[in-house]
Coordinates of C-alpha atoms in Angstrom, one line a residue:
M1 CA 18.3 -66.7 49.7
S2 CA 15.5 -64.3 50.6
Y3 CA 11.9 -65.5 50.5
L4 CA 10.9 -62.5 48.4
R5 CA 13.7 -61.9 46.0
F6 CA 13.6 -61.1 42.3
D7 CA 16.7 -61.2 40.1
K8 CA 17.9 -59.1 37.1
T9 CA 16.2 -61.3 34.5
L10 CA 12.7 -60.8 36.0
M11 CA 13.2 -57.1 36.8
L12 CA 14.3 -56.3 33.2
N13 CA 11.2 -58.0 31.8
L14 CA 8.4 -55.5 32.3
E15 CA 5.7 -58.1 31.4
E16 CA 6.9 -59.9 34.5
S17 CA 7.8 -57.1 36.8
L18 CA 5.0 -54.5 36.2
P19 CA 2.2 -56.8 37.5
R20 CA 4.1 -57.3 40.8
E21 CA 3.3 -54.6 43.3
I22 CA 4.5 -53.7 46.8
L23 CA 2.5 -52.1 49.6
R24 CA 3.7 -50.4 52.7
T25 CA 1.4 -48.6 55.3
N26 CA 1.8 -46.5 58.4
K27 CA -1.1 -48.3 60.3
S28 CA -2.9 -44.9 60.3
G29 CA -4.4 -44.9 56.9
A30 CA -1.5 -43.7 54.8
Y31 CA 0.4 -45.9 52.4
H32 CA 3.0 -46.3 49.7
C33 CA 2.2 -48.6 46.8
T34 CA 3.8 -49.1 43.4
T35 CA 5.4 -51.8 41.3
I36 CA 8.6 -53.6 42.2
V37 CA 10.4 -51.5 39.4
D38 CA 8.9 -48.3 40.9
C39 CA 6.8 -47.6 37.8
N40 CA 3.3 -46.5 38.9
T41 CA 0.6 -48.4 36.9
R42 CA -2.5 -47.2 38.9
K43 CA -3.9 -43.9 39.8
Y44 CA -3.8 -45.2 43.4
H45 CA -0.1 -45.7 43.3
G46 CA 2.2 -43.2 45.0
L47 CA 5.2 -42.8 47.2
L48 CA 3.3 -40.9 49.8
V49 CA -0.5 -41.4 49.8
I50 CA -2.3 -40.0 52.9
P51 CA -5.8 -39.2 54.2
V52 CA -6.6 -35.5 54.2
P53 CA -9.8 -35.4 56.4
E54 CA -10.0 -31.6 56.0
L55 CA -10.8 -32.2 52.3
D56 CA -12.8 -35.4 52.2
E57 CA -12.8 -39.1 53.2
E58 CA -10.5 -40.2 50.4
N59 CA -6.8 -40.8 50.3
H60 CA -4.7 -38.3 48.4
V61 CA -1.5 -38.7 46.4
L62 CA 1.0 -36.0 47.5
L63 CA 4.3 -37.4 46.3
S64 CA 3.7 -39.7 43.2
S65 CA 7.3 -40.8 42.7
L66 CA 10.9 -39.9 43.1
D67 CA 13.3 -40.2 40.2
E68 CA 17.0 -40.9 41.1
T69 CA 19.9 -40.0 38.9
V70 CA 23.5 -41.1 39.5
I71 CA 26.1 -38.6 38.2
Q72 CA 29.7 -39.4 37.6
H73 CA 32.2 -37.4 35.5
G74 CA 29.3 -35.4 34.2
A75 CA 27.5 -38.5 32.9
E76 CA 23.9 -38.9 34.1
F77 CA 22.2 -42.3 34.6
N78 CA 18.5 -41.9 35.4
L79 CA 17.1 -44.7 37.4
G80 CA 13.4 -43.7 37.1
L81 CA 10.7 -45.4 35.1
H82 CA 7.4 -44.0 33.8
K83 CA 4.9 -45.1 31.1
Y84 CA 4.0 -42.6 28.4
Q85 CA 1.7 -42.7 25.4
G86 CA 2.3 -45.3 22.8
N87 CA 3.7 -47.9 25.2
N88 CA 6.8 -45.8 25.7
F89 CA 8.7 -46.3 28.9
S90 CA 11.2 -43.6 30.0
P91 CA 13.8 -43.2 31.2
K92 CA 14.1 -47.0 31.5
G93 CA 16.0 -47.0 34.8
H94 CA 14.9 -50.6 35.3
K95 CA 17.7 -51.7 33.0
Y96 CA 20.2 -50.9 35.8
I97 CA 18.4 -53.0 38.4
R98 CA 20.4 -56.1 39.5
E99 CA 18.0 -57.5 42.1
F100 CA 15.0 -56.6 44.3
D101 CA 14.7 -58.0 47.8
C102 CA 11.8 -57.5 50.2
E103 CA 12.6 -59.6 53.3
K104 CA 12.5 -56.7 55.8
V105 CA 12.1 -53.6 53.7
P106 CA 12.0 -53.2 49.9
V107 CA 15.6 -53.1 48.7
T108 CA 16.5 -52.4 45.1
T109 CA 20.1 -52.8 44.0
Y110 CA 21.3 -50.8 40.9
R111 CA 24.5 -51.3 38.9
V112 CA 25.6 -48.4 36.8
G113 CA 29.1 -48.9 35.4
G114 CA 31.4 -49.0 38.5
V115 CA 28.6 -47.8 40.8
L116 CA 26.6 -50.2 43.0
L117 CA 23.7 -48.4 44.7
T118 CA 21.0 -49.8 47.0
K119 CA 17.7 -48.1 47.7
E120 CA 15.6 -49.1 50.7
K121 CA 12.1 -47.7 51.7
V122 CA 10.3 -47.6 55.0
F123 CA 7.0 -46.0 56.1
V124 CA 7.2 -44.5 59.6
H125 CA 4.5 -46.1 61.7
H126 CA 1.7 -43.8 62.7
E127 CA 3.2 -40.9 60.9
N128 CA 2.7 -39.6 57.4
R129 CA 6.3 -40.0 56.4
I130 CA 8.1 -42.1 53.9
L131 CA 11.9 -42.6 54.2
I132 CA 14.3 -43.7 51.4
R133 CA 17.8 -44.7 52.2
Y134 CA 20.4 -44.7 49.4
T135 CA 23.7 -46.5 50.1
L136 CA 26.7 -46.2 47.7
V137 CA 28.2 -49.7 48.0
E138 CA 30.8 -49.3 45.3
A139 CA 32.2 -46.3 43.4
H140 CA 35.5 -45.6 41.8
S141 CA 35.2 -41.8 41.5
A142 CA 33.2 -38.9 42.9
T143 CA 29.5 -39.5 42.7
K144 CA 26.4 -37.2 43.0
L145 CA 22.8 -38.3 43.6
R146 CA 20.0 -36.3 42.0
L147 CA 16.5 -36.7 43.4
R148 CA 13.6 -35.4 41.3
P149 CA 10.1 -35.4 43.0
F150 CA 6.9 -35.9 41.0
L151 CA 4.0 -34.2 42.8
A152 CA 0.3 -34.8 42.3
F153 CA -1.7 -33.4 45.2
R154 CA -4.9 -35.1 44.2
S155 CA -7.4 -37.6 45.4
V156 CA -6.7 -41.3 44.5
R157 CA -9.9 -41.2 42.4
Q158 CA -8.9 -38.3 40.3
Y159 CA -6.1 -37.1 38.0
T160 CA -4.1 -33.9 37.9
H161 CA -3.3 -32.1 34.7
E162 CA -1.2 -29.0 33.8
N163 CA -2.9 -25.9 35.0
N164 CA -2.3 -22.3 36.1
E165 CA -3.8 -22.8 39.6
V166 CA -0.8 -24.6 40.9
N167 CA 1.2 -22.9 43.6
K168 CA 4.8 -23.1 42.6
E169 CA 6.2 -21.4 45.6
Y170 CA 8.4 -23.2 48.1
Q171 CA 10.2 -22.4 51.3
V172 CA 13.6 -23.6 52.4
V173 CA 13.7 -25.8 55.5
E174 CA 16.5 -27.7 57.1
N175 CA 18.3 -29.6 54.3
G176 CA 15.2 -29.4 52.1
I177 CA 12.1 -27.6 51.1
K178 CA 8.4 -27.5 51.8
T179 CA 5.7 -26.8 49.3
C180 CA 1.9 -27.1 48.7
M181 CA 0.4 -27.2 45.3
Y182 CA -3.2 -26.3 46.2
P183 CA -5.2 -24.7 49.1
G184 CA -6.6 -27.1 51.6
Y185 CA -3.7 -29.6 51.4
P186 CA -1.0 -30.0 54.0
E187 CA 2.5 -28.8 53.2
L188 CA 4.9 -31.4 51.9
F189 CA 8.3 -31.4 53.5
M190 CA 11.1 -33.0 51.5
Q191 CA 14.4 -33.2 53.3
V192 CA 17.7 -35.0 53.1
N193 CA 19.9 -36.0 56.1
K194 CA 22.8 -34.0 54.9
K195 CA 23.6 -30.7 53.2
N196 CA 22.4 -30.6 49.5
E197 CA 21.4 -28.2 46.8
F198 CA 17.8 -27.7 45.6
H199 CA 17.6 -26.5 42.0
F200 CA 14.2 -24.8 41.4
E201 CA 13.3 -25.8 37.8
P202 CA 9.4 -26.1 37.8
D203 CA 8.0 -28.1 35.0
W204 CA 5.1 -30.5 34.1
Y205 CA 5.8 -34.1 32.9
R206 CA 2.9 -34.6 30.6
G207 CA 1.0 -37.7 29.5
I208 CA 2.0 -40.2 32.1
E209 CA -0.2 -43.3 31.8
Y210 CA -1.6 -45.9 34.2
P211 CA -2.2 -49.2 32.3
K212 CA -4.1 -50.8 35.1
E213 CA -6.7 -48.0 34.9
Q214 CA -6.9 -48.5 31.1
E215 CA -7.6 -52.2 31.7
R216 CA -10.4 -51.2 34.0
G217 CA -12.1 -48.9 31.5
Y218 CA -11.2 -45.6 33.2
D219 CA -9.3 -42.6 32.2
F220 CA -5.6 -43.4 32.5
N221 CA -3.3 -40.5 31.9
E222 CA -2.2 -37.4 33.8
D223 CA 0.4 -34.7 34.1
L224 CA 2.7 -34.5 37.2
Y225 CA 4.4 -31.4 38.5
V226 CA 8.1 -31.4 39.2
P227 CA 9.3 -28.4 41.2
G228 CA 13.0 -29.1 40.6
F229 CA 15.5 -31.5 42.0
F230 CA 17.8 -32.1 45.0
E231 CA 21.5 -32.8 44.4
V232 CA 23.8 -34.3 47.0
D233 CA 27.3 -35.7 47.1
I234 CA 27.5 -39.4 48.2
K235 CA 30.7 -41.2 49.0
K236 CA 31.5 -44.9 48.8
G237 CA 30.1 -46.7 51.9
E238 CA 27.9 -43.7 52.7
S239 CA 24.1 -43.7 53.2
V240 CA 21.9 -40.8 52.4
V241 CA 18.3 -40.7 53.7
F242 CA 15.5 -38.8 52.0
S243 CA 12.3 -37.9 53.9
A244 CA 8.9 -36.9 52.6
G245 CA 6.2 -36.0 55.1
I246 CA 3.7 -33.4 56.2
S247 CA 5.8 -32.1 59.0
D248 CA 9.5 -31.2 59.2
V249 CA 12.0 -33.5 60.8
S250 CA 15.4 -33.0 62.4
T251 CA 17.5 -34.3 59.5
N252 CA 20.4 -35.4 61.8
K253 CA 18.0 -38.0 63.2
L254 CA 16.9 -39.5 59.9
K255 CA 19.4 -42.3 59.8
Q256 CA 18.5 -43.2 63.4
I257 CA 14.7 -43.1 62.6
F258 CA 15.2 -45.2 59.5
Q259 CA 17.2 -47.9 61.3
H260 CA 14.7 -48.0 64.1
E261 CA 11.9 -48.7 61.7
V262 CA 13.9 -51.4 60.0
N263 CA 14.6 -53.1 63.3
D264 CA 10.9 -53.0 64.2
R265 CA 10.0 -55.1 61.1
T266 CA 9.3 -58.8 61.1
P267 CA 11.3 -60.5 58.2
R268 CA 9.1 -61.8 55.4
D269 CA 11.0 -65.0 55.4
S270 CA 8.1 -67.5 55.2
F271 CA 4.5 -67.8 54.1
Y272 CA 3.3 -67.2 57.7
H273 CA 5.5 -64.1 58.2
C274 CA 4.4 -62.6 54.9
L275 CA 0.8 -62.9 56.0
K276 CA 1.6 -61.6 59.5
N277 CA 3.2 -58.5 58.0
S278 CA 0.3 -58.1 55.7
A279 CA -2.2 -58.4 58.6
H280 CA -0.5 -55.5 60.4
Q281 CA -1.0 -53.3 57.3
F282 CA -4.8 -53.3 57.6
H283 CA -4.8 -51.7 61.0
N284 CA -5.8 -48.1 60.9
K285 CA -5.6 -46.0 64.1
Q286 CA -7.2 -42.6 63.9
G287 CA -7.2 -40.8 67.3
D288 CA -9.2 -43.0 69.7
C289 CA -10.7 -45.1 66.9
H290 CA -9.0 -48.3 65.8
Y291 CA -10.2 -49.8 62.6
I292 CA -9.5 -52.6 60.2
L293 CA -9.4 -51.5 56.6
A294 CA -11.1 -53.9 54.2
G295 CA -8.2 -53.7 51.7
Y296 CA -5.8 -51.6 49.7
P297 CA -5.6 -49.4 47.8
W298 CA -9.3 -48.2 47.8
F299 CA -11.3 -49.8 50.6
K300 CA -12.4 -48.2 53.8
C301 CA -13.4 -49.9 57.1
R302 CA -16.5 -52.0 56.1
A303 CA -18.4 -53.6 59.0
R304 CA -18.7 -57.1 57.6
D305 CA -15.1 -57.2 56.5
L306 CA -14.0 -56.0 59.9
F307 CA -15.7 -58.7 61.8
V308 CA -14.9 -61.5 59.4
S309 CA -11.2 -60.6 59.3
L310 CA -10.6 -59.5 62.9
P311 CA -10.0 -63.0 64.4
G312 CA -7.5 -63.9 61.7
L313 CA -5.7 -60.6 61.7
T314 CA -5.2 -60.6 65.5
L315 CA -6.0 -63.8 67.4
A316 CA -4.4 -66.1 64.8
I317 CA -1.1 -64.3 65.2
D318 CA -1.3 -64.2 69.0
E319 CA -2.3 -60.6 69.4
P320 CA -5.5 -60.6 71.5
D321 CA -4.7 -57.1 72.7
E322 CA -5.1 -55.8 69.1
F323 CA -8.5 -57.7 68.9
E324 CA -9.6 -55.9 72.0
H325 CA -8.4 -52.5 70.7
V326 CA -10.4 -52.9 67.5
M327 CA -13.4 -54.3 69.3
E328 CA -13.5 -51.4 71.7
T329 CA -14.1 -49.1 68.7
A330 CA -16.5 -51.6 67.1
Q331 CA -18.4 -52.2 70.3
K332 CA -19.1 -48.4 70.7
T333 CA -20.1 -48.1 67.1
L334 CA -22.5 -51.1 67.3
R335 CA -24.2 -49.8 70.3
C336 CA -24.6 -46.4 68.7
Y337 CA -26.2 -48.1 65.7
M338 CA -28.5 -50.3 67.8
N339 CA -29.6 -47.2 69.8
N340 CA -29.9 -45.0 66.8
I341 CA -27.2 -42.6 68.0
P342 CA -24.7 -40.9 65.7
A343 CA -21.2 -42.6 66.1
D344 CA -17.9 -40.7 66.3
C345 CA -16.0 -43.5 64.5
K346 CA -16.6 -44.3 60.9
I347 CA -17.4 -48.0 60.2
Y348 CA -19.3 -48.3 57.0
E349 CA -22.2 -50.6 56.0
L350 CA -23.3 -51.3 59.6
D351 CA -26.9 -51.7 58.6
D352 CA -26.3 -54.8 56.4
P353 CA -28.5 -57.5 57.9
D354 CA -25.7 -60.0 58.5
V355 CA -23.2 -57.6 60.2
L356 CA -24.4 -58.1 63.8
L357 CA -24.3 -61.9 63.3
W358 CA -20.7 -61.7 62.0
A359 CA -19.9 -59.7 65.1
V360 CA -21.1 -62.5 67.3
W361 CA -19.0 -65.0 65.2
A362 CA -15.9 -62.8 65.8
L363 CA -16.5 -62.7 69.5
Q364 CA -17.0 -66.5 69.4
Q365 CA -13.5 -66.8 68.0
Y366 CA -12.2 -64.6 70.8
A367 CA -13.8 -66.9 73.4
K368 CA -12.1 -69.9 71.7
E369 CA -8.7 -68.3 71.6
T370 CA -8.8 -66.8 75.2
T371 CA -11.6 -68.3 77.4
R372 CA -15.3 -68.2 77.4
E373 CA -15.3 -66.6 80.8
K374 CA -13.1 -63.7 79.6
C375 CA -15.4 -63.2 76.6
R376 CA -18.4 -63.2 78.8
I377 CA -16.9 -60.7 81.1
K378 CA -15.8 -58.3 78.4
Y379 CA -18.5 -58.8 75.7
G380 CA -21.3 -60.7 77.4
D381 CA -23.6 -57.6 77.6
L382 CA -22.9 -56.8 73.9
L383 CA -23.8 -60.3 72.8
L384 CA -27.1 -60.2 74.7
E385 CA -27.9 -56.7 73.3
I386 CA -27.3 -58.1 69.7
I387 CA -29.5 -61.1 70.2
D388 CA -32.2 -59.0 71.9
F389 CA -32.0 -56.4 69.1
I390 CA -32.7 -59.1 66.5
R391 CA -35.3 -61.0 68.4
K392 CA -37.3 -57.9 69.1
G393 CA -37.3 -56.9 65.4
K394 CA -35.4 -53.6 65.9
H395 CA -33.3 -54.1 62.8
N396 CA -34.9 -52.4 59.8
N397 CA -34.2 -55.3 57.4
L398 CA -34.0 -58.4 59.5
F399 CA -37.2 -60.0 60.6
L400 CA -37.5 -63.1 62.9
H401 CA -40.4 -65.2 61.6
D402 CA -42.4 -67.7 63.7
N403 CA -40.5 -70.6 62.1
G404 CA -37.3 -69.3 63.8
L405 CA -35.7 -68.1 60.5
L406 CA -34.5 -64.6 59.7
Y407 CA -36.0 -62.9 56.7
T408 CA -34.4 -60.0 54.8
H409 CA -35.4 -57.9 51.8
G410 CA -32.7 -58.0 49.2
A411 CA -34.4 -57.7 45.9
N412 CA -33.6 -54.0 45.5
K413 CA -30.5 -53.6 47.7
P414 CA -27.6 -56.0 48.3
V415 CA -27.8 -57.4 51.8
T416 CA -24.9 -59.8 52.0
W417 CA -21.2 -60.0 50.9
M418 CA -22.4 -60.7 47.4
N419 CA -23.1 -57.0 47.0
S420 CA -22.3 -56.0 43.4
T421 CA -24.8 -53.7 41.6
I422 CA -25.5 -52.5 38.1
D423 CA -27.5 -49.3 37.7
G424 CA -28.3 -49.4 41.4
H425 CA -29.8 -52.9 41.3
P426 CA -28.2 -56.1 42.8
V427 CA -26.6 -58.4 40.3
I428 CA -27.6 -61.2 42.6
P429 CA -30.9 -60.2 44.4
R430 CA -30.5 -62.5 47.4
T431 CA -33.8 -62.0 49.3
G432 CA -36.0 -63.8 51.8
Y433 CA -34.4 -66.5 53.8
V434 CA -30.6 -66.3 53.0
V435 CA -28.6 -69.4 53.8
E436 CA -25.6 -68.0 55.6
V437 CA -27.6 -65.4 57.5
N438 CA -29.6 -68.2 59.0
A439 CA -26.6 -70.4 59.6
L440 CA -25.0 -67.4 61.4
W441 CA -28.3 -66.9 63.4
Y442 CA -28.4 -70.6 64.6
N443 CA -24.7 -70.5 65.5
A444 CA -25.2 -67.2 67.4
L445 CA -28.2 -68.6 69.4
R446 CA -26.4 -71.7 70.5
F447 CA -23.2 -69.9 71.4
V448 CA -24.9 -67.2 73.5
A449 CA -27.1 -69.8 75.1
D450 CA -24.1 -71.8 76.2
M451 CA -22.4 -68.7 77.6
L452 CA -25.6 -67.8 79.5
R453 CA -25.8 -71.3 81.0
E454 CA -22.2 -71.0 82.2
D455 CA -23.1 -67.6 83.7
E456 CA -25.9 -69.3 85.7
N457 CA -28.7 -67.8 83.6
P458 CA -30.4 -71.1 82.6
S459 CA -33.8 -69.5 82.0
L460 CA -32.7 -67.3 79.1
A461 CA -30.4 -70.0 77.9
D462 CA -33.3 -72.4 77.7
T463 CA -35.3 -69.8 75.8
L464 CA -32.5 -69.3 73.2
D465 CA -32.0 -73.1 72.9
A466 CA -35.7 -73.6 72.2
L467 CA -35.6 -70.9 69.5
A468 CA -32.4 -72.5 68.1
Q469 CA -34.1 -75.9 67.9
K470 CA -37.0 -74.3 66.0
T471 CA -34.5 -72.5 63.7
A472 CA -32.6 -75.8 63.0
A473 CA -35.8 -77.7 62.0
S474 CA -36.9 -74.9 59.7
F475 CA -33.4 -74.5 58.3
V476 CA -33.2 -78.1 57.1
E477 CA -36.7 -78.0 55.8
T478 CA -36.2 -74.7 53.9
F479 CA -32.7 -75.0 52.5
R480 CA -31.8 -78.6 52.0
N481 CA -32.9 -80.1 48.7
E482 CA -33.1 -83.6 47.4
Y483 CA -29.6 -83.4 45.8
G484 CA -28.0 -82.9 49.2
Y485 CA -26.9 -79.3 49.0
L486 CA -28.4 -76.1 50.3
L487 CA -30.5 -73.6 48.4
D488 CA -28.8 -70.2 48.4
F489 CA -31.9 -68.3 49.3
V490 CA -35.6 -68.9 49.5
D491 CA -38.5 -66.4 49.3
G492 CA -41.9 -68.1 49.3
N493 CA -42.1 -70.1 46.2
M494 CA -38.9 -68.6 44.7
M495 CA -35.9 -70.7 45.4
D496 CA -32.3 -70.2 44.1
W497 CA -30.9 -73.6 43.1
S498 CA -27.6 -72.2 42.1
V499 CA -24.6 -74.0 43.6
R500 CA -22.9 -71.2 45.6
P501 CA -20.3 -71.3 48.4
N502 CA -22.5 -69.7 51.0
M503 CA -23.7 -73.1 52.2
I504 CA -20.2 -74.0 53.4
F505 CA -20.6 -71.8 56.5
T506 CA -23.2 -74.2 57.8
V507 CA -20.5 -76.9 57.9
A508 CA -17.7 -74.7 59.2
F509 CA -19.5 -73.1 62.1
D510 CA -19.2 -74.7 65.6
Y511 CA -22.9 -74.9 65.9
S512 CA -24.8 -76.3 62.8
P513 CA -28.4 -77.3 62.2
L514 CA -27.1 -80.1 59.9
D515 CA -26.2 -83.6 61.0
K516 CA -22.9 -85.2 60.0
I517 CA -24.2 -86.9 56.9
Q518 CA -25.8 -83.7 55.7
K519 CA -22.7 -81.7 56.3
K520 CA -20.6 -84.1 54.3
Q521 CA -23.0 -83.9 51.4
V522 CA -22.6 -80.2 51.4
L523 CA -18.9 -80.4 51.6
D524 CA -18.7 -82.9 48.8
I525 CA -20.6 -80.8 46.3
V526 CA -18.6 -77.7 47.2
T527 CA -15.5 -79.7 46.7
K528 CA -16.7 -81.0 43.4
E529 CA -18.0 -77.8 41.8
L530 CA -16.5 -74.8 43.6
L531 CA -13.0 -75.7 44.8
T532 CA -10.1 -74.1 42.9
P533 CA -6.4 -73.6 43.9
K534 CA -7.1 -70.0 44.7
G535 CA -10.4 -70.2 46.7
L536 CA -14.0 -71.2 46.3
R537 CA -15.9 -70.1 43.2
S538 CA -18.8 -67.8 43.8
L539 CA -20.9 -69.9 41.4
S540 CA -20.6 -73.4 40.0
P541 CA -19.6 -73.7 36.3
K542 CA -22.7 -75.8 35.9
S543 CA -25.0 -73.0 37.0
V544 CA -26.7 -70.5 34.7
G545 CA -24.8 -67.2 34.4
Y546 CA -21.4 -68.6 35.2
N547 CA -18.9 -65.8 34.4
P548 CA -15.4 -66.6 35.8
N549 CA -13.3 -63.7 34.5
Y550 CA -13.2 -60.4 36.4
V551 CA -12.2 -58.2 33.5
G552 CA -13.4 -55.3 31.3
I553 CA -15.1 -52.1 32.2
Q554 CA -16.8 -51.5 35.5
R555 CA -20.2 -52.9 34.3
E556 CA -18.6 -56.1 33.0
R557 CA -16.6 -56.6 36.1
D558 CA -19.7 -56.0 38.3
S559 CA -21.5 -58.7 36.3
A560 CA -18.7 -61.2 37.0
Y561 CA -17.9 -60.2 40.6
H562 CA -19.9 -63.0 42.2
Q563 CA -20.8 -65.1 39.3
G564 CA -17.9 -67.6 39.2
T565 CA -14.8 -65.7 40.4
A566 CA -12.8 -67.4 43.2
W567 CA -12.5 -65.9 46.7
P568 CA -9.7 -66.9 49.0
W569 CA -11.4 -65.9 52.2
L570 CA -14.1 -68.5 51.6
M571 CA -11.4 -71.1 51.4
G572 CA -10.7 -70.5 55.1
F573 CA -14.2 -71.7 56.0
Y574 CA -14.0 -74.5 53.5
M575 CA -10.8 -75.8 55.1
E576 CA -12.2 -75.5 58.6
A577 CA -15.3 -77.4 57.4
Y578 CA -13.0 -80.1 55.8
L579 CA -11.1 -80.5 59.1
K580 CA -14.4 -80.8 61.0
I581 CA -15.5 -83.7 58.8
Y582 CA -12.2 -85.5 58.3
K583 CA -10.3 -84.3 61.4
I584 CA -6.6 -85.5 61.5
S585 CA -7.0 -87.4 58.2
G586 CA -7.8 -84.1 56.4
I587 CA -4.6 -82.3 57.4
S588 CA -2.6 -83.3 54.4
F589 CA -5.3 -82.2 52.0
V590 CA -5.6 -78.8 53.7
E591 CA -1.9 -78.3 53.6
R592 CA -1.9 -79.1 49.9
Q593 CA -4.6 -76.5 49.3
L594 CA -2.5 -73.8 51.1
I595 CA 0.3 -74.3 48.5
G596 CA -1.8 -72.4 45.9
F597 CA -1.8 -69.4 48.2
E598 CA 1.8 -69.5 49.2
D599 CA 2.6 -69.3 45.4
E600 CA 0.9 -65.9 45.5
M601 CA 3.4 -64.4 47.9
T602 CA 5.7 -63.6 44.9
N603 CA 2.8 -62.5 42.6
H604 CA 0.4 -59.6 42.4
C605 CA 1.1 -57.6 45.6
I606 CA 4.1 -59.5 46.9
G607 CA 3.7 -60.8 50.4
S608 CA -0.1 -60.5 50.4
L609 CA -3.2 -61.8 48.7
P610 CA -5.4 -59.9 46.2
E611 CA -9.2 -59.5 46.5
L612 CA -10.2 -62.3 44.1
F613 CA -9.1 -64.6 41.3
D614 CA -10.6 -65.6 38.0
G615 CA -12.6 -68.8 38.4
N616 CA -10.9 -70.6 35.5
P617 CA -7.2 -71.4 34.8
P618 CA -4.7 -69.7 35.0
F619 CA -6.7 -68.2 38.0
K620 CA -5.3 -64.7 37.6
G621 CA -5.4 -62.4 40.6
R622 CA -7.8 -59.4 40.3
G623 CA -9.2 -56.5 42.2
A624 CA -7.7 -54.8 45.3
V625 CA -4.0 -55.7 45.6
S626 CA -4.3 -56.7 49.3
F627 CA -7.5 -57.9 50.9
A628 CA -8.0 -58.2 54.6
M629 CA -10.5 -61.1 54.7
N630 CA -8.2 -63.2 52.5
V631 CA -5.1 -62.7 54.6
A632 CA -7.1 -63.2 57.8
E633 CA -8.6 -66.5 56.8
M634 CA -5.2 -68.0 55.7
L635 CA -3.8 -67.0 59.1
R636 CA -6.8 -68.5 60.9
I637 CA -6.4 -71.8 59.1
L638 CA -2.6 -71.9 59.8
K639 CA -3.4 -71.4 63.5
L640 CA -6.1 -74.2 63.3
L641 CA -3.6 -76.5 61.6
S642 CA -1.0 -75.8 64.3
K643 CA -3.5 -77.1 66.9
Y644 CA -4.1 -80.3 65.0
N645 CA -0.4 -80.8 64.6
F646 CA 0.3 -80.1 68.2

């Protein structure tokens, strides 16, 4: 039985099937995302969603969906599904689904009377093209397949409605048509691998609703334009391939292209392989720039997310070359930032104070997975430039004080990963000495000092070691309280006593200012107050302001974002810290913790992990359907466990 398989009973129950989503990407920014019953429930959903850099920096939904109709003896059976006003679903094509399987590619099997039809979807890598293969497995009489495209031609953040500006013209191309609804957009080519008839019957399908947007407090309905439909004969045992892309394709090659893409896929037949496939989906190659997207469907390449997730998405799955490709882009961009030069590649939020330190951490993981010598040769100069940039106070919001600690102003602007705002002000104004920023700083100093010593530069190594020693003493004095855990941030006489997960990094990092007893005390309180089956809570239930449910309108969700919700990526560092304290005896505990995440492979976005979870039972997944740091940290822990079990 397939690892990701859903039977008829679940597929027929929309309360169970609609919350489950699928994601496919082309590794160049474009994606396909919908529910497992092919009913779009978000404005971000679509069959072909691509970046259109000529218009803006957003993704755009060109082809929203494709309704299939099976025709026998003049009887029509529509397999499509859309939600309309009043909780009305039409045409209820899900009632024909017999099973859904997603081991290599998404495969939906339909039973319509004597007809058994399968539908498979692949996204062509590094091309803005989605392919759908229909195979008529069983049929007792002549069968036609009708394909009706629903077009949007809009940004993922907007909606389209019936209007008189739409261009309804189309041109015939090989076994299909091309059309473009509005100026500035690329043409959409829709083609079939064999001769067919296109019937031009332009119409608007009005009032289609997206319940996920309604839940989030946004507008949630739109009208979609349907130019007509394709009709093609299909015989028993025959496969028909439909292509939608922004360039034409030789239709006699569509079957070959489809099969090549299928053969190139790693089966999602285990927890590890699901995560590995998901890891590949975050890669985004644009020209000479190679990025890691922070998540789908709405995140771009954010600097902190890139460096936190990069080791897990590449090194943990034995792909150091991919690490180097991404780091080549990141290295150029970091140097541009540190030298105040405009960068060609777009990595956002580079000026956040902890970003440079997370970059050092990522390179530290590269050194551990390859060799320190290789890291020194490839990235040694960059590491020295980062340390020098910080030591000399060149960062506009990171100041090295005489006590060896780094100070940052965060009262009016978010400066760490806890970055939610309301009316432009941080929900959690972490300012002054921030605990993980200084844990990262100490770790960076020790790591770079050790590399310098190996490179026969003992003088600078001794200088950094001396600074690190001062940082360590000040760190313990500043952050550690009489209860044995660490303050979250300290600014003069203002101290944040909230129990938050940011202290766990100090235990997880290879170089820590805490001794073994102090580390265990931190781990114990994190375990007691923050640990859930889905990650670490962002705030203890015992702390003032605990708000574990990420629900409601934007303002309500922003208030809860880091006030008790559980984050899976933090669990990676927690489990690493646990293994550092308990070593081999901690393996069984860590393996049990991973069960809660393997359960998610068949929930939310199947085969991946969502952005965050509610902090209280039943720990419902929320936010972005697939989040890079979460996938990365699960993979990194699996790799770490494999070393312990070796």
